[in-house]
XYZ file of C-alpha atoms in Angstrom:
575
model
C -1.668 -10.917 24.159
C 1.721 -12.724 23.827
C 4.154 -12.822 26.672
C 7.391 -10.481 25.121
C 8.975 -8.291 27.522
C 12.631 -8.372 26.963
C 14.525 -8.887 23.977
C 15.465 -11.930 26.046
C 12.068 -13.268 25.260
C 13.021 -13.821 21.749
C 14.644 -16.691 20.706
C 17.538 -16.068 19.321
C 19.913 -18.227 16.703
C 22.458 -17.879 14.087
C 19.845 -17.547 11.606
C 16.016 -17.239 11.472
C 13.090 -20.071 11.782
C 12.110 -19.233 8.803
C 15.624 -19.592 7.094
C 18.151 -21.100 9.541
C 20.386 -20.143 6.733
C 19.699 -16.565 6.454
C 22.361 -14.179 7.989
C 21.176 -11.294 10.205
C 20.212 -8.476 7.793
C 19.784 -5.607 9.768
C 22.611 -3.193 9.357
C 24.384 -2.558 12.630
C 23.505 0.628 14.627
C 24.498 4.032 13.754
C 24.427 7.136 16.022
C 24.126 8.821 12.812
C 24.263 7.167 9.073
C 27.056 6.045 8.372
C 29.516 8.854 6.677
C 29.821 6.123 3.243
C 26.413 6.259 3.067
C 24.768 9.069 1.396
C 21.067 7.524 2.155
C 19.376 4.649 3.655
C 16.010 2.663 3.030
C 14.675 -0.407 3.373
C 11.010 0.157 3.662
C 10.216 -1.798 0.343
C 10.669 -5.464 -0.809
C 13.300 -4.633 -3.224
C 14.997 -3.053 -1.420
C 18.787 -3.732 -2.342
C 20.648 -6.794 -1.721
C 17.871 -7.219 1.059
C 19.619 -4.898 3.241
C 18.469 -1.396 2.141
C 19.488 1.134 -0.623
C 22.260 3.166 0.605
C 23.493 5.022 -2.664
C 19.770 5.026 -4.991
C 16.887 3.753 -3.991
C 15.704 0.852 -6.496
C 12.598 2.324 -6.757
C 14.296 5.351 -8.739
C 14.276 7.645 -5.514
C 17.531 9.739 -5.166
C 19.291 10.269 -1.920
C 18.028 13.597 -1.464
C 14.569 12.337 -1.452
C 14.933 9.906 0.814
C 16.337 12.061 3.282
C 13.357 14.647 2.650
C 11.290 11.944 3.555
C 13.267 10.996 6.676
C 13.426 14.936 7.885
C 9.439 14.839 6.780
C 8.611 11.638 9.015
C 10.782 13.140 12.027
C 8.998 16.635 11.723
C 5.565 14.436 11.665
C 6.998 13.126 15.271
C 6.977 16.594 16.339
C 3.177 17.832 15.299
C 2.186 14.594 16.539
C 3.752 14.887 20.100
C 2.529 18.536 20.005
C -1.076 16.854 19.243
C -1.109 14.423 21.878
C 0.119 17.227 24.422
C -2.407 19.846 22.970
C -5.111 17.211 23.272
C -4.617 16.891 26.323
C -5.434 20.211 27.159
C -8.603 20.295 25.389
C -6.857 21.951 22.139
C -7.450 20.044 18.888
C -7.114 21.389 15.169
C -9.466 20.668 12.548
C -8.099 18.954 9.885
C -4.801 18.203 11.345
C -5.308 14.255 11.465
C -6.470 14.620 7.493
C -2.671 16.387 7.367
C -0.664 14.514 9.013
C -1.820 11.184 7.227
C -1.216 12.787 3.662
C 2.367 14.208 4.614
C 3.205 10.453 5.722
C 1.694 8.538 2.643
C 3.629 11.306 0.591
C 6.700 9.269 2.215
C 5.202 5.456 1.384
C 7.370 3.888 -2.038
C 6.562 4.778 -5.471
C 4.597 8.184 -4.463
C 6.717 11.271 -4.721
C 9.857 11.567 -6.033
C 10.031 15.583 -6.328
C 12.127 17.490 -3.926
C 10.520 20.873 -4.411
C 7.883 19.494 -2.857
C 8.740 17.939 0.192
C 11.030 20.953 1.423
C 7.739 23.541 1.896
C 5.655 20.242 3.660
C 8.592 20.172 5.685
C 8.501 23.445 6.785
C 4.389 23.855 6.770
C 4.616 21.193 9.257
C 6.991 22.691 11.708
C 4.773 25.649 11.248
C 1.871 24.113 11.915
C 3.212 22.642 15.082
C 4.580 25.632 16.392
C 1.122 27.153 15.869
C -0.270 24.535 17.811
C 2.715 24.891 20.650
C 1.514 28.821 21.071
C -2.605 27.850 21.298
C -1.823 24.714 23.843
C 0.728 26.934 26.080
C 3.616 24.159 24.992
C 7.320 24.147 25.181
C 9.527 21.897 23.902
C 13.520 22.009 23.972
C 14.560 18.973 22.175
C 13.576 16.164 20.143
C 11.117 16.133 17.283
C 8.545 18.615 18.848
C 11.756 21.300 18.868
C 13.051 20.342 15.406
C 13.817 23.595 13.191
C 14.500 22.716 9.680
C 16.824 24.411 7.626
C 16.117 27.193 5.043
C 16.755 24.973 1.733
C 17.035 21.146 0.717
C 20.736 20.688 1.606
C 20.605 22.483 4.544
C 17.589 19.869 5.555
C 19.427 17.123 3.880
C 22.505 17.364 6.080
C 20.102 17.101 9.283
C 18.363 14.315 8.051
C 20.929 12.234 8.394
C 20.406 12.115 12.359
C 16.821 11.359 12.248
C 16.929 7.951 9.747
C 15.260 4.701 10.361
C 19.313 3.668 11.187
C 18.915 5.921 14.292
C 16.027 4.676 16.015
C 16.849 2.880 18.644
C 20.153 0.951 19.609
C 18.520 -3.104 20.196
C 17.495 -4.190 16.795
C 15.334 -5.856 17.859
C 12.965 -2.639 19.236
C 14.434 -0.880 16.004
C 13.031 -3.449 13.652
C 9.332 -3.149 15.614
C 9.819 1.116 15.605
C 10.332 0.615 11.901
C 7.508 -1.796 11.244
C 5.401 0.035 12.847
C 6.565 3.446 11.304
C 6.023 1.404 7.368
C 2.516 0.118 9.083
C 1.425 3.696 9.692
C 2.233 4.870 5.975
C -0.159 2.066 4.802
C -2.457 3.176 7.658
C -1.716 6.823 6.433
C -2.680 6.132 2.863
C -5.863 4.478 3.160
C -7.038 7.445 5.696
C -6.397 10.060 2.944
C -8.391 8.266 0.139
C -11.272 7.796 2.815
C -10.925 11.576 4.243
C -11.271 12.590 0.408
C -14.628 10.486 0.408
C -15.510 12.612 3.607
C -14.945 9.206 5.573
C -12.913 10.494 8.748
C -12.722 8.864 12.193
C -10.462 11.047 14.985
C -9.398 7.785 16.276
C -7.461 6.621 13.680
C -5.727 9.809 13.518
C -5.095 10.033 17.254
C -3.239 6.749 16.634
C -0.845 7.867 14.105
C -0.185 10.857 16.579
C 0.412 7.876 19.582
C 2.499 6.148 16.503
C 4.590 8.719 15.518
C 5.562 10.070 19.136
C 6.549 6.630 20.335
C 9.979 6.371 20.963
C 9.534 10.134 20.911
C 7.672 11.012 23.711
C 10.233 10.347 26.773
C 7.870 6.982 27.763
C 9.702 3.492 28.481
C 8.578 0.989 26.341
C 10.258 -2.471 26.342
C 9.422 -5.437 23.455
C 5.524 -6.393 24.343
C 4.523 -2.434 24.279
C 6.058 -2.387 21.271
C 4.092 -5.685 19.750
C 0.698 -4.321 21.079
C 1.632 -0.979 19.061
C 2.212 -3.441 16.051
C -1.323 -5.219 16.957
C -2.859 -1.870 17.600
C -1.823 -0.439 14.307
C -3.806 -3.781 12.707
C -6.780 -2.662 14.486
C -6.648 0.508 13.269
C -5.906 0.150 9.571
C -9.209 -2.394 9.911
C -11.161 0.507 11.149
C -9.549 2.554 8.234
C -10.573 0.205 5.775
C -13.666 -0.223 6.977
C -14.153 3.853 6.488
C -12.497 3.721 2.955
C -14.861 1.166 1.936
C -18.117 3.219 2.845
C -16.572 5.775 1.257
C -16.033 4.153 -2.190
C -19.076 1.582 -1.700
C -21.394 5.009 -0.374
C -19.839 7.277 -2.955
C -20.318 5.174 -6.288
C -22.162 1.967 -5.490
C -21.179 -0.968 -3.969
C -19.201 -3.284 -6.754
C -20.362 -5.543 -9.226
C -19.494 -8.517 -11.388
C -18.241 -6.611 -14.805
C -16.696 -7.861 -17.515
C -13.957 -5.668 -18.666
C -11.967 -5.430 -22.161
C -8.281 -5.432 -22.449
C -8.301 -4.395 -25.802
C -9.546 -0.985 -26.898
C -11.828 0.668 -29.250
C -11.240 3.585 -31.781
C -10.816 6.806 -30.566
C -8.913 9.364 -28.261
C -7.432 8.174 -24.945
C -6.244 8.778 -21.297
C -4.876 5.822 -19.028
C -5.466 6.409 -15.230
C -3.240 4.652 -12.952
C -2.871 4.615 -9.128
C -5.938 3.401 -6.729
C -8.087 6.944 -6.208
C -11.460 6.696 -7.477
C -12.311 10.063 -6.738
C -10.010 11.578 -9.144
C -11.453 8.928 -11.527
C -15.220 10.230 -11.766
C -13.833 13.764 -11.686
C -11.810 12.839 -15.355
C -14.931 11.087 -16.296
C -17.307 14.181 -15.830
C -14.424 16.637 -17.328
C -14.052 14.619 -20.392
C -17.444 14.270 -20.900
C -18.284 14.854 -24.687
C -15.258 15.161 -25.355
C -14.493 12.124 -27.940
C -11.904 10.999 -25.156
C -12.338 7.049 -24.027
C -11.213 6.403 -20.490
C -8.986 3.178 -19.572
C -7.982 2.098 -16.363
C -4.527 0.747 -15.438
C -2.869 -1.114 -12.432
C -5.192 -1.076 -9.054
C -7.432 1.145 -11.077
C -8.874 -1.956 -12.967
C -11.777 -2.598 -10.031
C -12.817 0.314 -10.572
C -15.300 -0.723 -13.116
C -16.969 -2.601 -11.480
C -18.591 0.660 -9.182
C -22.528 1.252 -10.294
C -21.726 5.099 -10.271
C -18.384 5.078 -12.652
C -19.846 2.654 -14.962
C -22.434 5.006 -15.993
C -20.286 7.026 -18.195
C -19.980 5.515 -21.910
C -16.173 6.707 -22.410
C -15.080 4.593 -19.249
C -14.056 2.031 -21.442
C -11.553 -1.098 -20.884
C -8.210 -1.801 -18.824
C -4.596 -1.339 -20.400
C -0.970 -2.907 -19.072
C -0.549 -5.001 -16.158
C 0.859 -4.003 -12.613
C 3.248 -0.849 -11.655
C 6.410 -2.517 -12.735
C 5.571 -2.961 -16.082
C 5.033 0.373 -17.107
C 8.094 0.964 -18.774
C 7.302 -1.888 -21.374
C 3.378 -0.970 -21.564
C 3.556 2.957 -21.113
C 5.376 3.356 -24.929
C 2.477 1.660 -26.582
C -0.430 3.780 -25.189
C -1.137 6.690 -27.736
C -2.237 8.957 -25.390
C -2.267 10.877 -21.660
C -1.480 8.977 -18.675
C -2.301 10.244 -15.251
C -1.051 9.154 -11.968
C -3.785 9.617 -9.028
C -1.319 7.641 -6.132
C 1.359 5.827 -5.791
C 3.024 3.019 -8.221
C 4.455 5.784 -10.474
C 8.343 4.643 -12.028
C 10.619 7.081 -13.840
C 8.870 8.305 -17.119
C 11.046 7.395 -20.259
C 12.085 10.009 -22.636
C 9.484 8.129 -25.329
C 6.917 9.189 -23.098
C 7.178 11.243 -20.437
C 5.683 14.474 -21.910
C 2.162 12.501 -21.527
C 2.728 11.717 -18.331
C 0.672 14.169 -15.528
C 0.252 13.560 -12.091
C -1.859 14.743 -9.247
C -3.020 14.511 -5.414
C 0.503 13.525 -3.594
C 2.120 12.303 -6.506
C 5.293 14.300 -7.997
C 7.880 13.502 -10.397
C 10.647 16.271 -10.993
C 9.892 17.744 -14.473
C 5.871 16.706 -14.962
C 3.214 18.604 -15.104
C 0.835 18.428 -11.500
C -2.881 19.416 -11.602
C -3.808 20.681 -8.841
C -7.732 20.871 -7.419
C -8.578 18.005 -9.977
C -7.917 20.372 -13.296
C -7.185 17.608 -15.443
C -7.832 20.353 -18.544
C -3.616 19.986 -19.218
C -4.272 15.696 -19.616
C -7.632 16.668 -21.705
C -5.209 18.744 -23.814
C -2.441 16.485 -24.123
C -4.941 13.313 -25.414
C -6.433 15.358 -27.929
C -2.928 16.290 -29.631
C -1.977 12.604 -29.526
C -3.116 10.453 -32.278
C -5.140 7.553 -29.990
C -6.742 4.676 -31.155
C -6.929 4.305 -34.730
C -9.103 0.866 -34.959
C -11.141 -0.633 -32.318
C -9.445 -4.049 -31.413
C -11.659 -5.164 -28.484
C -9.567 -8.307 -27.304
C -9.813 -10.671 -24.325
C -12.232 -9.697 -21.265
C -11.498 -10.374 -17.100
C -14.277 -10.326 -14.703
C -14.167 -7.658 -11.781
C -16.316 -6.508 -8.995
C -16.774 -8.971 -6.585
C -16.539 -7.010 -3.303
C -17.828 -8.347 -0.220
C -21.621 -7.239 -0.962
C -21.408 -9.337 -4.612
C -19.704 -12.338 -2.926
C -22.177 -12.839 0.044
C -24.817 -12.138 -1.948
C -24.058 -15.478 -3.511
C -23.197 -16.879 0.144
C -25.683 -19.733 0.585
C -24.971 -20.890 -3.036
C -20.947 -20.852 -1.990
C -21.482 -22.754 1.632
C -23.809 -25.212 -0.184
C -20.682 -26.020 -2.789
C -18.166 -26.527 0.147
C -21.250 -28.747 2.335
C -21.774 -30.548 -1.218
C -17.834 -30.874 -1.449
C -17.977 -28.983 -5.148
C -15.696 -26.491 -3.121
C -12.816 -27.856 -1.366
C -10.362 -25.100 -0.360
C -10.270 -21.380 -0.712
C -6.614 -19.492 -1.647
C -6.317 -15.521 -0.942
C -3.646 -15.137 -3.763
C -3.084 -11.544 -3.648
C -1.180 -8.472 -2.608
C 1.523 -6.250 -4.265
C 3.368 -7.099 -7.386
C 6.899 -6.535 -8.269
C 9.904 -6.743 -10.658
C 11.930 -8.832 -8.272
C 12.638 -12.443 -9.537
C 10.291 -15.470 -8.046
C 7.189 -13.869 -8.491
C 6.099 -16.232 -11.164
C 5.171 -18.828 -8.106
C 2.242 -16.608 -7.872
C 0.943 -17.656 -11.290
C 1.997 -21.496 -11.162
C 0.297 -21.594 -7.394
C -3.377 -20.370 -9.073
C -2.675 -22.576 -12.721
C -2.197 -25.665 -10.668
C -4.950 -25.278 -7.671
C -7.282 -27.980 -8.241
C -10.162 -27.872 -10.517
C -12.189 -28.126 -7.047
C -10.934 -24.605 -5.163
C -11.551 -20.817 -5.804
C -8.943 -17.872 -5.792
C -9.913 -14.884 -3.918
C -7.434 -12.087 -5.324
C -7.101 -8.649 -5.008
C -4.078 -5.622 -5.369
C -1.600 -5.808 -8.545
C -0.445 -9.064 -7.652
C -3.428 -10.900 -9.190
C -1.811 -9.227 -12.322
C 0.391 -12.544 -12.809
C -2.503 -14.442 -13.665
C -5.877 -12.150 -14.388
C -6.383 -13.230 -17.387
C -6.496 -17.358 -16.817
C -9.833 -18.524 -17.706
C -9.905 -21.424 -14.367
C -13.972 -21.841 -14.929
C -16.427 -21.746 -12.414
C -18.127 -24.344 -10.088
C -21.791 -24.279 -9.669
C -21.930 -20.734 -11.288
C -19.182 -19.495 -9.025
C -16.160 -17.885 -10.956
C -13.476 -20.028 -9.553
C -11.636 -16.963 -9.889
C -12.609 -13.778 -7.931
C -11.345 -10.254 -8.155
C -12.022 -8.609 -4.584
C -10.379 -5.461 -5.854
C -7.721 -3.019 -4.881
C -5.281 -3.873 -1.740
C -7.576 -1.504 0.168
C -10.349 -4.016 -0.479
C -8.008 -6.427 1.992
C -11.525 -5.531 3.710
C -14.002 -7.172 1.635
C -12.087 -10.264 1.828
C -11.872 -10.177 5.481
C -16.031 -9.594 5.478
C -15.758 -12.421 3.604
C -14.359 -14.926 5.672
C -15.701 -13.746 8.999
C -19.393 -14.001 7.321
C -17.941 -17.816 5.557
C -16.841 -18.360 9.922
C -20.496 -17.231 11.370
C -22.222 -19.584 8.382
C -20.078 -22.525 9.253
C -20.358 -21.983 13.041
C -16.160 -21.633 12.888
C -13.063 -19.334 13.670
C -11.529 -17.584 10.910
C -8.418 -20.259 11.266
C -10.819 -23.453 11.159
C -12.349 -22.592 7.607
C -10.799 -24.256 4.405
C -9.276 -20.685 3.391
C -5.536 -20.242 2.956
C -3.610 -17.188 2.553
C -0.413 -16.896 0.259
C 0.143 -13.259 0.071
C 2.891 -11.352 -1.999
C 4.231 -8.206 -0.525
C 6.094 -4.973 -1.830
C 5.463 -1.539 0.043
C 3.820 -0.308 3.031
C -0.201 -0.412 2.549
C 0.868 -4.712 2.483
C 2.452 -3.875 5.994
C -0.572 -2.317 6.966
C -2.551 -5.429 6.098
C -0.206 -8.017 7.067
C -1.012 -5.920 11.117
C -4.533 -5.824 10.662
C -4.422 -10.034 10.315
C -1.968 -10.622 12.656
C -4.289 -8.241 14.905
C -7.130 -10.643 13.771
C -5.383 -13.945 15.027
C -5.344 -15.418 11.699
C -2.437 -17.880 11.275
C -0.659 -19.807 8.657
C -0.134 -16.969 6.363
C 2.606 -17.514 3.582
C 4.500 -14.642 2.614
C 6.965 -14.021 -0.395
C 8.595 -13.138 -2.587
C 11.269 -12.065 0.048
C 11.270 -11.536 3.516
C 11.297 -7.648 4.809
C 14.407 -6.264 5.461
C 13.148 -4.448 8.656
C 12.170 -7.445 10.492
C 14.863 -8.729 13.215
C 15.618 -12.379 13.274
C 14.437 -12.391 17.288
C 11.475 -10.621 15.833
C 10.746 -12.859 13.060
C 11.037 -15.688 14.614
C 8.762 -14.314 17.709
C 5.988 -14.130 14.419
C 6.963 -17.768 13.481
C 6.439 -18.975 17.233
C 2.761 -17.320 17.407
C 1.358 -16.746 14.193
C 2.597 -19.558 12.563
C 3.873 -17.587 9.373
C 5.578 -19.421 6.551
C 7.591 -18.223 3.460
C 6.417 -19.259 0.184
C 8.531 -22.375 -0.922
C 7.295 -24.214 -4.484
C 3.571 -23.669 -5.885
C 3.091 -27.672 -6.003
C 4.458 -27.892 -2.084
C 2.881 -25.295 -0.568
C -0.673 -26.657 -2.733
C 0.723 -29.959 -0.882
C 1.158 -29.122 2.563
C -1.951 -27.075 2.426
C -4.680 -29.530 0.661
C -2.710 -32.900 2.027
């Protein structure tokens, strides 16, 4: 563990080691928010001008959302100190930890953007923590643990703006590791919820996002280094979390393999299932069984064929669009229902938002939810739409190499990099966005040498999915790992490449250039800082949240560069 006990500990300069040029862009302190500013949020990588949105959020979210969220996160701080306390006297509730981490991922970007449904959560959760207060023999008088929200939205609204991300402490440099850790806990949160719905549960990681949640809360001194070893302790967690999702996936429908996968289409009705939850998948597949409807997969959903038990069905069909932000373009061309499982949903346009159905956590104001996995109202929906009226299969892409594919193959791969077929290894992956300078992403994997592979996984191998780079030996020089969840595969991957090479993680010829947008890439980015793994680029942009002192603290020990050019950062890394 790092030495960082004062903010004194951090360097500090007029600008940043990673940009000497960049100004300091955390807004100043507010008791409250700021009276001009009718919201605040930052917790994305678009967020705007790289400060935060203060009057819309770019992702489409209105101010009175945001501030739900903020009131929903502080009333979280309250059941969770009311957990810890209540723990401690031998009182836990079942299916509590399950709660709390689907209230906070219902507050990570691009999930809900429905007020009428964060104002009962808001109040379920007081309720629930007042139940707990009366079982445990509590009492609380201020803080989160006493909060009492108001009857309706405004009334919420107006006390939300005391309890924003702008009020959490008054050194930035503590705020910016309270808010990291807060956005590391949503990704945390989300992966915890998909692996709870597999029946994949472990008390510890809840117990963490309780600790999480109350810090800062809780009436206990922390200076700078507790703070970093909650930031390394939330890595270790969301690695245990992963670890859970992934038996739950792998021990629910198979563990992944190689599949070749159509972009096109063939002839016939159609439903387009975006978002990352795999449960809600089969459950479509099995209800639309018979039924004439073909299945296609979009976004993080596109792994999904390569799982033994999904691929069974005959009307699970191909992939259709690209990543989240292009849904807009892609959305008006699909002739039938589209339904959103998680997060990545955008404002529906008018041309097609009565196909558009959500479910689980996700809410849009005016859609139609299904609740319980009724997808009957999508079945309905595709079969009044015209679908497919020729089959046009088109170009294939290659998914399904999770961690149990890939080391399958593992002597064959450490024999190519003994032989010197294999030079290097690039992680090129993570979350995809609208925001200019993602194209380095694509020119980074088109001009890797002939002699490397590309490990990639999330939406952001959606910039280059499609590029036919060859193979070496047999190996696919290009290798989809899956969804960002599957951040765990990969890591299986290079500790088992470490143990065969007699190595640490940081001596193998592996490189990670990793593109960022919302919280579940905060999540990861802890877990391998947790790990000790160094040299990670980062880009497009730099988060908003992170202090210069703090920054520069990760620059100092972890060694972590922003992306630059694809031809000098394939430079500086290969020599």
């Amino acid at each position: 563990m790092v030495s960082l006990t004062t903010a004194d500990n951090l360097p500090r300069s007029g600008g940043n080691q990673l940009n000497p040029e960049e100004p300091d862009r955390i807004p100043v302190y507010f008791e409250t928010k700021p009276k001009e500013y009718s919201m605040f949020c930052n917790q994305c990588e678009q967020t705007a001008k790289g400060t935060g949105c203060t009057a819309m959020g770019v992702c489409g979210k209105q101010p009175e959302v945001s501030d739900l969220q903020d009131a929903t996160v502080y009333a979280l701080r309250g059941l969770a100190i009311a957990a810890q306390d209540a723990a401690a006297k031998g009182v836990r509730e079942q299916g509590m930890g399950h709660y709390t981490a689907a209230r906070l991922f219902s507050t990570l970007t691009n999930v809900n953007f429905d007020p009428d449904r964060f104002v009962p959560w808001v109040h379920e959760i007081t309720a629930m923590r007042d139940d707990l207060v009366r079982k445990a023999g509590l009492s609380y008088t201020s803080g989160p643990a006493a909060f009492v929200p108001g009857a309706d939205a405004a009334a919420i609204v107006q006390q939300a703006a005391e309890h924003g991300t702008l009020t959490l402490a008054p050194d930035e440099d503590i705020r910016s590791c309270m808010q990291i850790l807060l956005y590391g806990m949503k990704g945390v949160a989300a992966y915890a919820d998909h692996a709870a719905i597999l029946g994949q549960e472990d008390n510890a990681v809840y117990d963490f996002l309780y600790k999480g949640l109350a810090a800062g809360f809780d009436g206990k001194a922390r200076d700078l280094n507790d703070w970093v070893g909650l930031l390394l302790e939330c890595g270790n967690v969301n690695l245990r979390t992963m670890e859970l999702l992934d038996a739950g996936n792998t021990g629910t429908y198979g563990h992944p393999v190689p599949t070749e996968v159509p972009l096109g289409h063939r002839k016939g009705k159609a439903i387009l299932v975006s978002g990352h939850d795999l449960r809600d998948l089969h459950e479509l597949l099995k209800q639309t069984e018979g039924t004439g409807i073909n299945i296609y997969t979009h976004g993080e959903m596109l792994p999904c064929h390569g799982y033994p038990e999904l691929k069974k069905f005959p009307h699970f069909y191909g992939h259709f669009g690209t990543a989240w932000q292009n849904q807009h373009k892609e959305f008006p061309q699909f002739p039938g229902a589209i339904l959103f499982t998680t997060n990545c949903i955008q404002k529906p346009q008018a041309s097609y938002q009565d196909n558009v159905f959500t479910t689980g956590l996700v809410g849009w104001p005016g859609l139609t939810h299904c609740e319980n996995r009724d997808f009957s109202a999508v079945i309905k929906r595709a079969q009044e739409l015209p679908g497919f009226t020729e089959d046009a299969p088109g170009k294939t892409v290659m998914t399904g190499f999770g961690h149990n594919a890939v080391l399958g193959v593992a002597g064959a791969v450490v024999d190519a990099v003994k032989s010197g077929a294999i030079r290097h290894f690039f992680l090129v992956g993570g979350c995809d966005g609208a925001k200019p300078g993602r194209n380095y992403y694509t020119e980074f994997v088109e001009k890797a040498p002939a002699d490397t592979v590309i490990l990639t996984l999330a939406c952001g191998k959606f910039r280059f999915f499609d590029k036919e780079l060859g193979t070496i030996g047999g190996i696919p020089r290009l290798l989809d790992v899956g969804q960002c969840n599957d951040a765990y595969s990969a890591i299986q991957i290079a500790v088992a490449l470490a143990k065969a090479f007699d190595c640490g993680v940081n001596d193998l010829p592996l490189s990670l250039v990793l593109s960022w947008y919302e919280q579940k890439a905060v999540a990861i980015l802890l877990t391998l800082l947790a790990l000790g793994i160094k040299d990670i680029r980062l880009g497009p942009s730099l988060p908003a949240f992170v202090s210069p002192n703090v920054l520069n603290f990760l620059v100092e020990n972890y060694n972590i560069k922003p992306i630059s050019t694809a031809e000098e950062d394939l430079k500086a890394i290969l020599g």
